[in-house]
Amino acid sequence: MVGFGIIGCADIAQKIVRTIAKTEGCSVVAVASRSIEKAEQFCASLDLPATSCTRYGSYADLLGDANVQVVYLPLPTALHLEWAPKVAAAGKHLLLEKPAGLTLQEVQEMVSACAANKVQFMDGVMWMHHVRAPKMREVVQSGELGKVTRVASSFHFCGGEEFDEDNIRVRKDCDPLGCIGDLGWYQIRAIIYLLQELPSSASAYVHKRSREGVPTSCSATLFFDSGKFATFDCGFDTNLRQELAVSGSAGTLACSDFVLCKSVDGSEFSVGSMVFQEGYGPKGHGLESTVEVRQGG
Amino acid sequence: MVGFGIIGCADIAQKIVRTIAKTEGCSVVAVASRSIEKAEQFCASLDLPATSCTRYGSYADLLGDANVQVVYLPLPTALHLEWAPKVAAAGKHLLLEKPAGLTLQEVQEMVSACAANKVQFMDGVMWMHHVRAPKMREVVQSGELGKVTRVASSFHFCGGEEFDEDNIRVRKDCDPLGCIGDLGWYQIRAIIYLLQELPSSASAYVHKRSREGVPTSCSATLFFDSGKFATFDCGFDTNLRQELAVSGSAGTLACSDFVLCKSVDGSEFSVGSMVFQEGYGPKGHGLESTVEVRQGG
């Protein structure tokens, strides 16, 4: 049994806790917030019994819990560099909410801390572990689309007035990358994952910023030495869309729910008029992905 | 009866001739090519009888034909500035294939020539005259999408090897704007038409050029003073796609055949899960649009 500890009671943590609960061999054994009351509330709302899940009013206390083998860290990005290395130093595997860090250097530092302590580093990009993702990559890499040169993606949701005012994703001290970290992160990952190449340069326009100067609407282009390019736009100001299109001389792979499947009953993507569908077996395989966690060194 | 003269036997002219033939009150009365043989061939392939349609081996000769009231000019863009004012000076209305000119100044000069000679100027952007276009604009302008801030468009086709070598659209002396003039022209028009605003600035990346240096793959962003923006990418190197999405806080209008309807039986666009459909009446209304040509001054 793999014991998960949750540090921080962000909304996204609720989804993860429910997923852990559904995953064979895993359970949430501890939850920490800055206040014990908040940890209690979080556990109560998710039916995590006090008998099997310890509540902590301090992040550090959770790190001392011997039952915790993996820490899921959904703290605001600006706090990752402080807490991720502490998780590693405590000998716990790390599941780090995305975006992993604010700079490449920050991420490298966290990855190094995990390596030095012989624990697993994983960032919270779920869709890549979905059964659909490698199928999509297979099609892109197969040559079926002809010569692939172009990826276009749009990923937005409409946050609304309250969100625009004080959601952590528009606050400089929390998630200063704004929509680029929150949405563009997925798009960049999808582009790199599907093309299997790293861009050589990038260009971005920030169209809108929050009161604190955090990007809330952006469009960007990634350039590849091979001549390929990818464009993506993301923002908190238009309705939910999650489009991804990979185009080649002979066809285009299109997926309009690449991050969050629109249906829990199945997922799909298309190439021209052909639709690829993935069902979910009786074991509930699919949305709940199985993650193997390396135990110890 | 409005008599059309065709100057230049480009592929696109075949489509226009067929459309004119189907349009009530219009007929093709003259065709000019640089050689009489080519004009003959063109007319034969389109069943234009010599009795009602005069063949000319010179563009200038056609301009002297009193039966011609409108000239359709599908010449390469680089030749527009030479021939469009000659058409106007001959007192003929002008239907000019797109892109109208290579610069704003060129276009202004041609429009002025038409105005001075009291003839109609019209560029060859057909989709705007389709019954669907004003419906789409109505939805965008209605507020139904919430606050509209973003347009994204992709328009490509795969030209193939032969095209890449010597199609007029990759030749500097013919269509030096390449894919920006051939495809981006539609996208820019759609963006301006639907948003009813002019961009204040623009930025573009040319990802690929033909041997002669003509853009064959491009991505661009248009910026509007209102805070809106539009991204589009176009090129001759990936398979046919003609996507257009206008996004607001409450919804997105999407159309995946905005230039060329995928079906001759109807056209559609969607807003969320709602699909707007336009049928074609028994009079063949729709794809064959009715154009009113102002006669004389």
CSV table of N, CA and C in Angstrom, one decimal, chain B residues 57-192:
chain,number,residue,atom,x,y,z
B,57,GLY,N,-7.1,37.1,-78.1
B,57,GLY,CA,-5.7,36.7,-77.9
B,57,GLY,C,-5.0,37.9,-77.2
B,58,SER,N,-5.7,38.9,-76.8
B,58,SER,CA,-5.0,40.0,-76.1
B,58,SER,C,-6.0,40.6,-75.1
B,59,TYR,N,-5.4,40.9,-73.9
B,59,TYR,CA,-6.3,41.5,-72.9
B,59,TYR,C,-6.9,42.8,-73.3
B,60,ALA,N,-6.1,43.6,-74.0
B,60,ALA,CA,-6.5,45.0,-74.4
B,60,ALA,C,-7.7,44.9,-75.3
B,61,ASP,N,-7.7,43.9,-76.2
B,61,ASP,CA,-8.8,43.8,-77.2
B,61,ASP,C,-10.1,43.6,-76.5
B,62,LEU,N,-10.1,42.7,-75.4
B,62,LEU,CA,-11.4,42.5,-74.7
B,62,LEU,C,-11.9,43.8,-74.1
B,63,LEU,N,-11.0,44.6,-73.6
B,63,LEU,CA,-11.5,45.9,-73.0
B,63,LEU,C,-12.2,46.8,-74.0
B,64,GLY,N,-12.0,46.5,-75.3
B,64,GLY,CA,-12.7,47.3,-76.3
B,64,GLY,C,-14.1,46.7,-76.7
B,65,ASP,N,-14.4,45.6,-76.1
B,65,ASP,CA,-15.7,44.9,-76.5
B,65,ASP,C,-16.9,45.6,-75.7
B,66,ALA,N,-17.8,46.1,-76.5
B,66,ALA,CA,-18.9,46.9,-76.0
B,66,ALA,C,-19.9,46.0,-75.2
B,67,ASN,N,-19.9,44.7,-75.5
B,67,ASN,CA,-20.8,43.7,-74.8
B,67,ASN,C,-20.3,43.4,-73.4
B,68,VAL,N,-19.1,43.7,-73.1
B,68,VAL,CA,-18.5,43.4,-71.8
B,68,VAL,C,-18.8,44.6,-70.8
B,69,GLN,N,-19.6,44.3,-69.8
B,69,GLN,CA,-19.9,45.3,-68.8
B,69,GLN,C,-19.1,45.2,-67.5
B,70,VAL,N,-18.7,43.9,-67.2
B,70,VAL,CA,-17.9,43.6,-66.0
B,70,VAL,C,-16.7,42.8,-66.5
B,71,VAL,N,-15.5,43.1,-65.9
B,71,VAL,CA,-14.4,42.3,-66.2
B,71,VAL,C,-14.0,41.6,-64.9
B,72,TYR,N,-13.8,40.2,-65.1
B,72,TYR,CA,-13.3,39.4,-64.0
B,72,TYR,C,-11.8,39.2,-64.3
B,73,LEU,N,-11.0,39.6,-63.3
B,73,LEU,CA,-9.5,39.7,-63.5
B,73,LEU,C,-8.8,38.7,-62.6
B,74,PRO,N,-8.6,37.4,-63.0
B,74,PRO,CA,-7.9,36.5,-62.2
B,74,PRO,C,-6.4,36.4,-62.5
B,75,LEU,N,-5.8,37.5,-62.9
B,75,LEU,CA,-4.4,37.5,-63.2
B,75,LEU,C,-3.6,37.4,-61.8
B,76,PRO,N,-2.3,37.0,-61.9
B,76,PRO,CA,-1.5,37.0,-60.7
B,76,PRO,C,-1.5,38.4,-60.1
B,77,THR,N,-1.4,38.4,-58.8
B,77,THR,CA,-1.5,39.7,-58.1
B,77,THR,C,-0.6,40.8,-58.6
B,78,ALA,N,0.6,40.4,-58.9
B,78,ALA,CA,1.6,41.4,-59.4
B,78,ALA,C,1.2,42.1,-60.6
B,79,LEU,N,0.2,41.6,-61.3
B,79,LEU,CA,-0.3,42.3,-62.5
B,79,LEU,C,-1.6,43.1,-62.3
B,80,HIS,N,-2.1,43.1,-61.1
B,80,HIS,CA,-3.4,43.8,-60.9
B,80,HIS,C,-3.2,45.3,-61.1
B,81,LEU,N,-2.1,45.8,-60.6
B,81,LEU,CA,-2.0,47.3,-60.7
B,81,LEU,C,-1.9,47.8,-62.1
B,82,GLU,N,-1.4,46.9,-63.0
B,82,GLU,CA,-1.4,47.3,-64.4
B,82,GLU,C,-2.7,47.2,-65.0
B,83,TRP,N,-3.5,46.1,-64.7
B,83,TRP,CA,-4.7,45.8,-65.5
B,83,TRP,C,-6.0,46.4,-64.9
B,84,ALA,N,-6.0,46.4,-63.6
B,84,ALA,CA,-7.3,46.9,-62.9
B,84,ALA,C,-7.6,48.3,-63.3
B,85,PRO,N,-6.7,49.3,-63.3
B,85,PRO,CA,-7.0,50.6,-63.8
B,85,PRO,C,-7.4,50.7,-65.2
B,86,LYS,N,-6.8,49.8,-66.1
B,86,LYS,CA,-7.2,49.8,-67.5
B,86,LYS,C,-8.6,49.3,-67.7
B,87,VAL,N,-9.0,48.4,-66.8
B,87,VAL,CA,-10.4,47.9,-66.9
B,87,VAL,C,-11.3,49.1,-66.5
B,88,ALA,N,-11.0,49.8,-65.4
B,88,ALA,CA,-11.8,51.0,-65.0
B,88,ALA,C,-11.8,52.0,-66.1
B,89,ALA,N,-10.6,52.3,-66.7
B,89,ALA,CA,-10.6,53.3,-67.7
B,89,ALA,C,-11.4,53.0,-68.9
B,90,ALA,N,-11.6,51.7,-69.2
B,90,ALA,CA,-12.4,51.2,-70.3
B,90,ALA,C,-13.9,51.3,-69.9
B,91,GLY,N,-14.2,51.7,-68.7
B,91,GLY,CA,-15.6,51.9,-68.3
B,91,GLY,C,-16.3,50.6,-67.9
B,92,LYS,N,-15.5,49.6,-67.6
B,92,LYS,CA,-16.0,48.3,-67.2
B,92,LYS,C,-16.0,48.2,-65.6
B,93,HIS,N,-17.0,47.5,-65.1
B,93,HIS,CA,-17.0,47.2,-63.6
B,93,HIS,C,-15.9,46.1,-63.4
B,94,LEU,N,-15.3,46.1,-62.2
B,94,LEU,CA,-14.2,45.2,-62.0
B,94,LEU,C,-14.4,44.2,-60.9
B,95,LEU,N,-14.3,42.9,-61.2
B,95,LEU,CA,-14.3,41.9,-60.2
B,95,LEU,C,-12.9,41.3,-60.2
B,96,LEU,N,-12.1,41.7,-59.1
B,96,LEU,CA,-10.7,41.4,-59.0
B,96,LEU,C,-10.4,40.2,-58.1
B,97,GLU,N,-9.7,39.3,-58.7
B,97,GLU,CA,-9.3,38.1,-57.8
B,97,GLU,C,-8.5,38.6,-56.7
B,98,LYS,N,-8.6,37.8,-55.5
B,98,LYS,CA,-7.9,38.2,-54.3
B,98,LYS,C,-6.5,37.5,-54.4
B,99,PRO,N,-5.5,38.0,-53.7
B,99,PRO,CA,-5.5,39.3,-53.0
B,99,PRO,C,-5.5,40.4,-54.0
B,100,ALA,N,-6.3,41.5,-53.6
B,100,ALA,CA,-6.5,42.6,-54.5
B,100,ALA,C,-5.2,43.2,-55.0
B,101,GLY,N,-4.3,43.5,-54.0
B,101,GLY,CA,-3.0,44.1,-54.4
B,101,GLY,C,-1.9,43.7,-53.4
B,102,LEU,N,-0.7,44.2,-53.7
B,102,LEU,CA,0.4,43.8,-52.9
B,102,LEU,C,0.6,44.7,-51.7
B,103,THR,N,0.0,45.9,-51.8
B,103,THR,CA,0.1,46.9,-50.7
B,103,THR,C,-1.2,47.6,-50.6
B,104,LEU,N,-1.4,48.3,-49.4
B,104,LEU,CA,-2.6,49.1,-49.3
B,104,LEU,C,-2.7,50.2,-50.4
B,105,GLN,N,-1.5,50.8,-50.6
B,105,GLN,CA,-1.4,51.8,-51.6
B,105,GLN,C,-1.9,51.4,-53.0
B,106,GLU,N,-1.4,50.2,-53.4
B,106,GLU,CA,-1.9,49.6,-54.7
B,106,GLU,C,-3.4,49.5,-54.7
B,107,VAL,N,-3.9,48.9,-53.6
B,107,VAL,CA,-5.4,48.7,-53.6
B,107,VAL,C,-6.1,50.0,-53.7
B,108,GLN,N,-5.6,51.0,-52.9
B,108,GLN,CA,-6.3,52.3,-53.0
B,108,GLN,C,-6.2,52.9,-54.4
B,109,GLU,N,-5.1,52.7,-55.0
B,109,GLU,CA,-5.0,53.2,-56.4
B,109,GLU,C,-6.0,52.6,-57.3
B,110,MET,N,-6.2,51.3,-57.2
B,110,MET,CA,-7.2,50.6,-58.0
B,110,MET,C,-8.7,51.0,-57.7
B,111,VAL,N,-8.9,51.1,-56.4
B,111,VAL,CA,-10.2,51.6,-56.0
B,111,VAL,C,-10.5,53.0,-56.5
B,112,SER,N,-9.5,53.8,-56.4
B,112,SER,CA,-9.7,55.2,-56.9
B,112,SER,C,-9.9,55.2,-58.4
B,113,ALA,N,-9.2,54.4,-59.1
B,113,ALA,CA,-9.4,54.3,-60.6
B,113,ALA,C,-10.9,53.9,-60.9
B,114,CYS,N,-11.4,53.0,-60.1
B,114,CYS,CA,-12.8,52.6,-60.3
B,114,CYS,C,-13.8,53.7,-60.0
B,115,ALA,N,-13.5,54.4,-58.9
B,115,ALA,CA,-14.3,55.5,-58.4
B,115,ALA,C,-14.3,56.6,-59.5
B,116,ALA,N,-13.1,56.9,-60.0
B,116,ALA,CA,-13.0,58.0,-61.0
B,116,ALA,C,-13.7,57.7,-62.2
B,117,ASN,N,-13.8,56.4,-62.6
B,117,ASN,CA,-14.5,56.0,-63.8
B,117,ASN,C,-15.9,55.5,-63.5
B,118,LYS,N,-16.4,55.7,-62.3
B,118,LYS,CA,-17.7,55.4,-61.9
B,118,LYS,C,-18.1,53.9,-62.2
B,119,VAL,N,-17.2,53.1,-61.9
B,119,VAL,CA,-17.5,51.6,-62.1
B,119,VAL,C,-17.3,51.0,-60.7
B,120,GLN,N,-17.9,49.8,-60.6
B,120,GLN,CA,-17.9,49.1,-59.3
B,120,GLN,C,-16.6,48.3,-59.1
B,121,PHE,N,-16.0,48.4,-57.9
B,121,PHE,CA,-14.9,47.6,-57.5
B,121,PHE,C,-15.3,46.5,-56.6
B,122,MET,N,-14.9,45.3,-56.9
B,122,MET,CA,-15.2,44.2,-56.0
B,122,MET,C,-14.1,43.2,-56.0
B,123,ASP,N,-13.7,42.7,-54.8
B,123,ASP,CA,-12.6,41.7,-54.8
B,123,ASP,C,-13.2,40.3,-54.7
B,124,GLY,N,-12.5,39.3,-55.1
B,124,GLY,CA,-13.0,37.9,-55.3
B,124,GLY,C,-13.1,37.1,-54.0
B,125,VAL,N,-13.6,37.7,-52.9
B,125,VAL,CA,-13.8,36.9,-51.7
B,125,VAL,C,-15.2,36.5,-51.6
B,126,MET,N,-15.5,35.2,-52.0
B,126,MET,CA,-16.8,34.8,-52.2
B,126,MET,C,-17.6,34.5,-50.9
B,127,TRP,N,-16.9,33.9,-49.9
B,127,TRP,CA,-17.6,33.4,-48.8
B,127,TRP,C,-18.5,34.5,-48.1
B,128,MET,N,-18.0,35.8,-48.2
B,128,MET,CA,-18.7,36.8,-47.5
B,128,MET,C,-20.1,37.1,-48.1
B,129,HIS,N,-20.3,36.6,-49.3
B,129,HIS,CA,-21.6,36.8,-49.9
B,129,HIS,C,-22.5,35.5,-49.8
B,130,HIS,N,-22.0,34.6,-49.0
B,130,HIS,CA,-22.8,33.4,-48.7
B,130,HIS,C,-23.8,33.8,-47.6
B,131,VAL,N,-25.0,33.1,-47.6
B,131,VAL,CA,-26.0,33.4,-46.7
B,131,VAL,C,-25.6,33.1,-45.2
B,132,ARG,N,-24.6,32.3,-45.1
B,132,ARG,CA,-24.1,32.0,-43.7
B,132,ARG,C,-23.4,33.1,-43.0
B,133,ALA,N,-22.6,33.9,-43.8
B,133,ALA,CA,-21.7,34.9,-43.3
B,133,ALA,C,-22.4,35.9,-42.4
B,134,PRO,N,-23.4,36.5,-42.9
B,134,PRO,CA,-24.1,37.5,-42.0
B,134,PRO,C,-24.7,36.9,-40.7
B,135,LYS,N,-25.1,35.6,-40.8
B,135,LYS,CA,-25.6,34.9,-39.7
B,135,LYS,C,-24.5,34.8,-38.6
B,136,MET,N,-23.4,34.4,-39.1
B,136,MET,CA,-22.2,34.2,-38.1
B,136,MET,C,-21.9,35.6,-37.5
B,137,ARG,N,-21.9,36.6,-38.3
B,137,ARG,CA,-21.6,37.9,-37.7
B,137,ARG,C,-22.6,38.3,-36.7
B,138,GLU,N,-23.9,38.0,-37.0
B,138,GLU,CA,-25.0,38.3,-36.1
B,138,GLU,C,-24.8,37.7,-34.7
B,139,VAL,N,-24.4,36.4,-34.8
B,139,VAL,CA,-24.1,35.7,-33.5
B,139,VAL,C,-23.0,36.4,-32.7
B,140,VAL,N,-21.9,36.7,-33.4
B,140,VAL,CA,-20.7,37.3,-32.8
B,140,VAL,C,-21.1,38.7,-32.2
B,141,GLN,N,-21.9,39.4,-32.9
B,141,GLN,CA,-22.2,40.8,-32.5
B,141,GLN,C,-23.4,40.8,-31.5
B,142,SER,N,-24.1,39.7,-31.4
B,142,SER,CA,-25.3,39.7,-30.5
B,142,SER,C,-25.0,39.7,-29.0
B,143,GLY,N,-23.8,39.3,-28.6
B,143,GLY,CA,-23.6,39.2,-27.2
B,143,GLY,C,-23.8,37.8,-26.7
B,144,GLU,N,-24.3,37.0,-27.5
B,144,GLU,CA,-24.5,35.6,-27.2
B,144,GLU,C,-23.3,34.8,-26.7
B,145,LEU,N,-22.1,35.2,-27.2
B,145,LEU,CA,-20.9,34.6,-26.9
B,145,LEU,C,-20.3,35.3,-25.6
B,146,GLY,N,-21.0,36.2,-25.0
B,146,GLY,CA,-20.4,36.9,-23.9
B,146,GLY,C,-19.4,38.0,-24.5
B,147,LYS,N,-18.4,38.3,-23.7
B,147,LYS,CA,-17.4,39.3,-24.2
B,147,LYS,C,-16.5,38.6,-25.1
B,148,VAL,N,-16.5,39.0,-26.4
B,148,VAL,CA,-15.6,38.3,-27.4
B,148,VAL,C,-14.2,39.0,-27.3
B,149,THR,N,-13.2,38.1,-27.2
B,149,THR,CA,-11.9,38.7,-27.1
B,149,THR,C,-10.9,38.0,-28.1
B,150,ARG,N,-11.3,36.9,-28.7
B,150,ARG,CA,-10.2,36.1,-29.3
B,150,ARG,C,-10.8,35.4,-30.6
B,151,VAL,N,-10.0,35.5,-31.7
B,151,VAL,CA,-10.3,34.7,-32.8
B,151,VAL,C,-9.1,33.8,-33.2
B,152,ALA,N,-9.3,32.6,-33.5
B,152,ALA,CA,-8.2,31.7,-33.9
B,152,ALA,C,-8.6,31.1,-35.2
B,153,SER,N,-7.7,31.0,-36.2
B,153,SER,CA,-8.0,30.5,-37.5
B,153,SER,C,-6.8,29.7,-38.0
B,154,SER,N,-7.1,28.6,-38.7
B,154,SER,CA,-6.1,27.8,-39.4
B,154,SER,C,-6.6,27.6,-40.8
B,155,PHE,N,-5.8,27.9,-41.8
B,155,PHE,CA,-6.2,27.7,-43.2
B,155,PHE,C,-5.0,27.2,-44.0
B,156,HIS,N,-5.1,26.0,-44.4
B,156,HIS,CA,-4.0,25.4,-45.1
B,156,HIS,C,-4.5,24.5,-46.2
B,157,PHE,N,-3.7,24.2,-47.2
B,157,PHE,CA,-3.8,23.0,-48.0
B,157,PHE,C,-2.4,22.6,-48.4
B,158,CYS,N,-2.3,21.3,-48.8
B,158,CYS,CA,-1.0,20.8,-49.2
B,158,CYS,C,-0.8,20.9,-50.7
B,159,GLY,N,0.1,21.7,-51.1
B,159,GLY,CA,0.3,21.9,-52.5
B,159,GLY,C,0.9,20.8,-53.2
B,160,GLY,N,1.9,20.2,-52.5
B,160,GLY,CA,2.6,19.1,-53.1
B,160,GLY,C,3.9,19.6,-53.9
B,161,GLU,N,4.6,18.7,-54.4
B,161,GLU,CA,5.9,19.0,-54.9
B,161,GLU,C,5.9,19.9,-56.1
B,162,GLU,N,5.0,19.6,-57.1
B,162,GLU,CA,4.9,20.4,-58.3
B,162,GLU,C,4.5,21.8,-58.0
B,163,PHE,N,3.5,21.9,-57.1
B,163,PHE,CA,3.0,23.2,-56.6
B,163,PHE,C,4.2,24.0,-56.0
B,164,ASP,N,4.9,23.4,-55.2
B,164,ASP,CA,6.0,24.1,-54.5
B,164,ASP,C,7.1,24.6,-55.5
B,165,GLU,N,7.1,23.9,-56.7
B,165,GLU,CA,8.2,24.3,-57.6
B,165,GLU,C,7.8,25.5,-58.4
B,166,ASP,N,6.5,25.5,-59.0
B,166,ASP,CA,6.3,26.6,-59.9
B,166,ASP,C,4.8,27.1,-60.0
B,167,ASN,N,4.0,26.8,-59.0
B,167,ASN,CA,2.7,27.4,-59.0
B,167,ASN,C,2.9,28.9,-58.9
B,168,ILE,N,1.9,29.7,-59.5
B,168,ILE,CA,2.1,31.1,-59.5
B,168,ILE,C,2.1,31.7,-58.0
B,169,ARG,N,1.5,30.9,-57.1
B,169,ARG,CA,1.5,31.4,-55.7
B,169,ARG,C,2.8,31.3,-54.9
B,170,VAL,N,3.8,30.7,-55.6
B,170,VAL,CA,5.1,30.6,-54.9
B,170,VAL,C,6.1,31.3,-55.7
B,171,ARG,N,5.6,32.1,-56.7
B,171,ARG,CA,6.6,32.8,-57.6
B,171,ARG,C,6.5,34.3,-57.3
B,172,LYS,N,7.7,34.8,-57.2
B,172,LYS,CA,7.9,36.2,-56.8
B,172,LYS,C,7.3,37.2,-57.7
B,173,ASP,N,7.4,36.9,-59.0
B,173,ASP,CA,6.9,37.8,-60.0
B,173,ASP,C,5.3,37.7,-60.2
B,174,CYS,N,4.7,36.7,-59.6
B,174,CYS,CA,3.3,36.6,-59.7
B,174,CYS,C,2.5,36.9,-58.4
B,175,ASP,N,2.8,36.1,-57.4
B,175,ASP,CA,2.1,36.3,-56.1
B,175,ASP,C,3.1,36.4,-54.9
B,176,PRO,N,3.8,37.5,-54.8
B,176,PRO,CA,4.9,37.5,-53.8
B,176,PRO,C,4.4,37.4,-52.4
B,177,LEU,N,3.1,37.6,-52.2
B,177,LEU,CA,2.6,37.5,-50.8
B,177,LEU,C,2.4,36.0,-50.4
B,178,GLY,N,2.5,35.1,-51.4
B,178,GLY,CA,2.4,33.7,-51.1
B,178,GLY,C,1.2,33.3,-50.3
B,179,CYS,N,1.4,32.5,-49.3
B,179,CYS,CA,0.2,31.9,-48.5
B,179,CYS,C,-0.5,33.1,-47.8
B,180,ILE,N,0.2,34.1,-47.5
B,180,ILE,CA,-0.5,35.2,-46.8
B,180,ILE,C,-1.5,35.9,-47.7
B,181,GLY,N,-1.2,36.1,-48.9
B,181,GLY,CA,-2.2,36.6,-49.9
B,181,GLY,C,-3.3,35.6,-50.3
B,182,ASP,N,-2.8,34.3,-50.4
B,182,ASP,CA,-3.8,33.3,-50.9
B,182,ASP,C,-4.7,32.8,-49.8
B,183,LEU,N,-4.2,32.6,-48.6
B,183,LEU,CA,-5.0,32.0,-47.6
B,183,LEU,C,-5.3,33.0,-46.4
B,184,GLY,N,-4.2,33.7,-46.0
B,184,GLY,CA,-4.3,34.6,-44.9
B,184,GLY,C,-5.3,35.8,-45.2
B,185,TRP,N,-5.4,36.1,-46.5
B,185,TRP,CA,-6.3,37.1,-47.0
B,185,TRP,C,-7.8,36.8,-46.5
B,186,TYR,N,-8.2,35.6,-46.6
B,186,TYR,CA,-9.5,35.1,-46.2
B,186,TYR,C,-9.6,35.2,-44.7
B,187,GLN,N,-8.6,34.8,-44.0
B,187,GLN,CA,-8.6,34.8,-42.5
B,187,GLN,C,-8.7,36.2,-42.0
B,188,ILE,N,-7.9,37.1,-42.5
B,188,ILE,CA,-7.9,38.5,-42.1
B,188,ILE,C,-9.3,39.1,-42.3
B,189,ARG,N,-9.8,38.8,-43.5
B,189,ARG,CA,-11.1,39.3,-43.8
B,189,ARG,C,-12.2,38.8,-42.9
B,190,ALA,N,-12.1,37.5,-42.6
B,190,ALA,CA,-13.1,36.9,-41.7
B,190,ALA,C,-13.0,37.6,-40.3
B,191,ILE,N,-11.8,37.8,-39.8
B,191,ILE,CA,-11.6,38.4,-38.5
B,191,ILE,C,-12.2,39.8,-38.5
B,192,ILE,N,-11.8,40.6,-39.5
B,192,ILE,CA,-12.3,42.0,-39.5
B,192,ILE,C,-13.8,42.0,-39.7
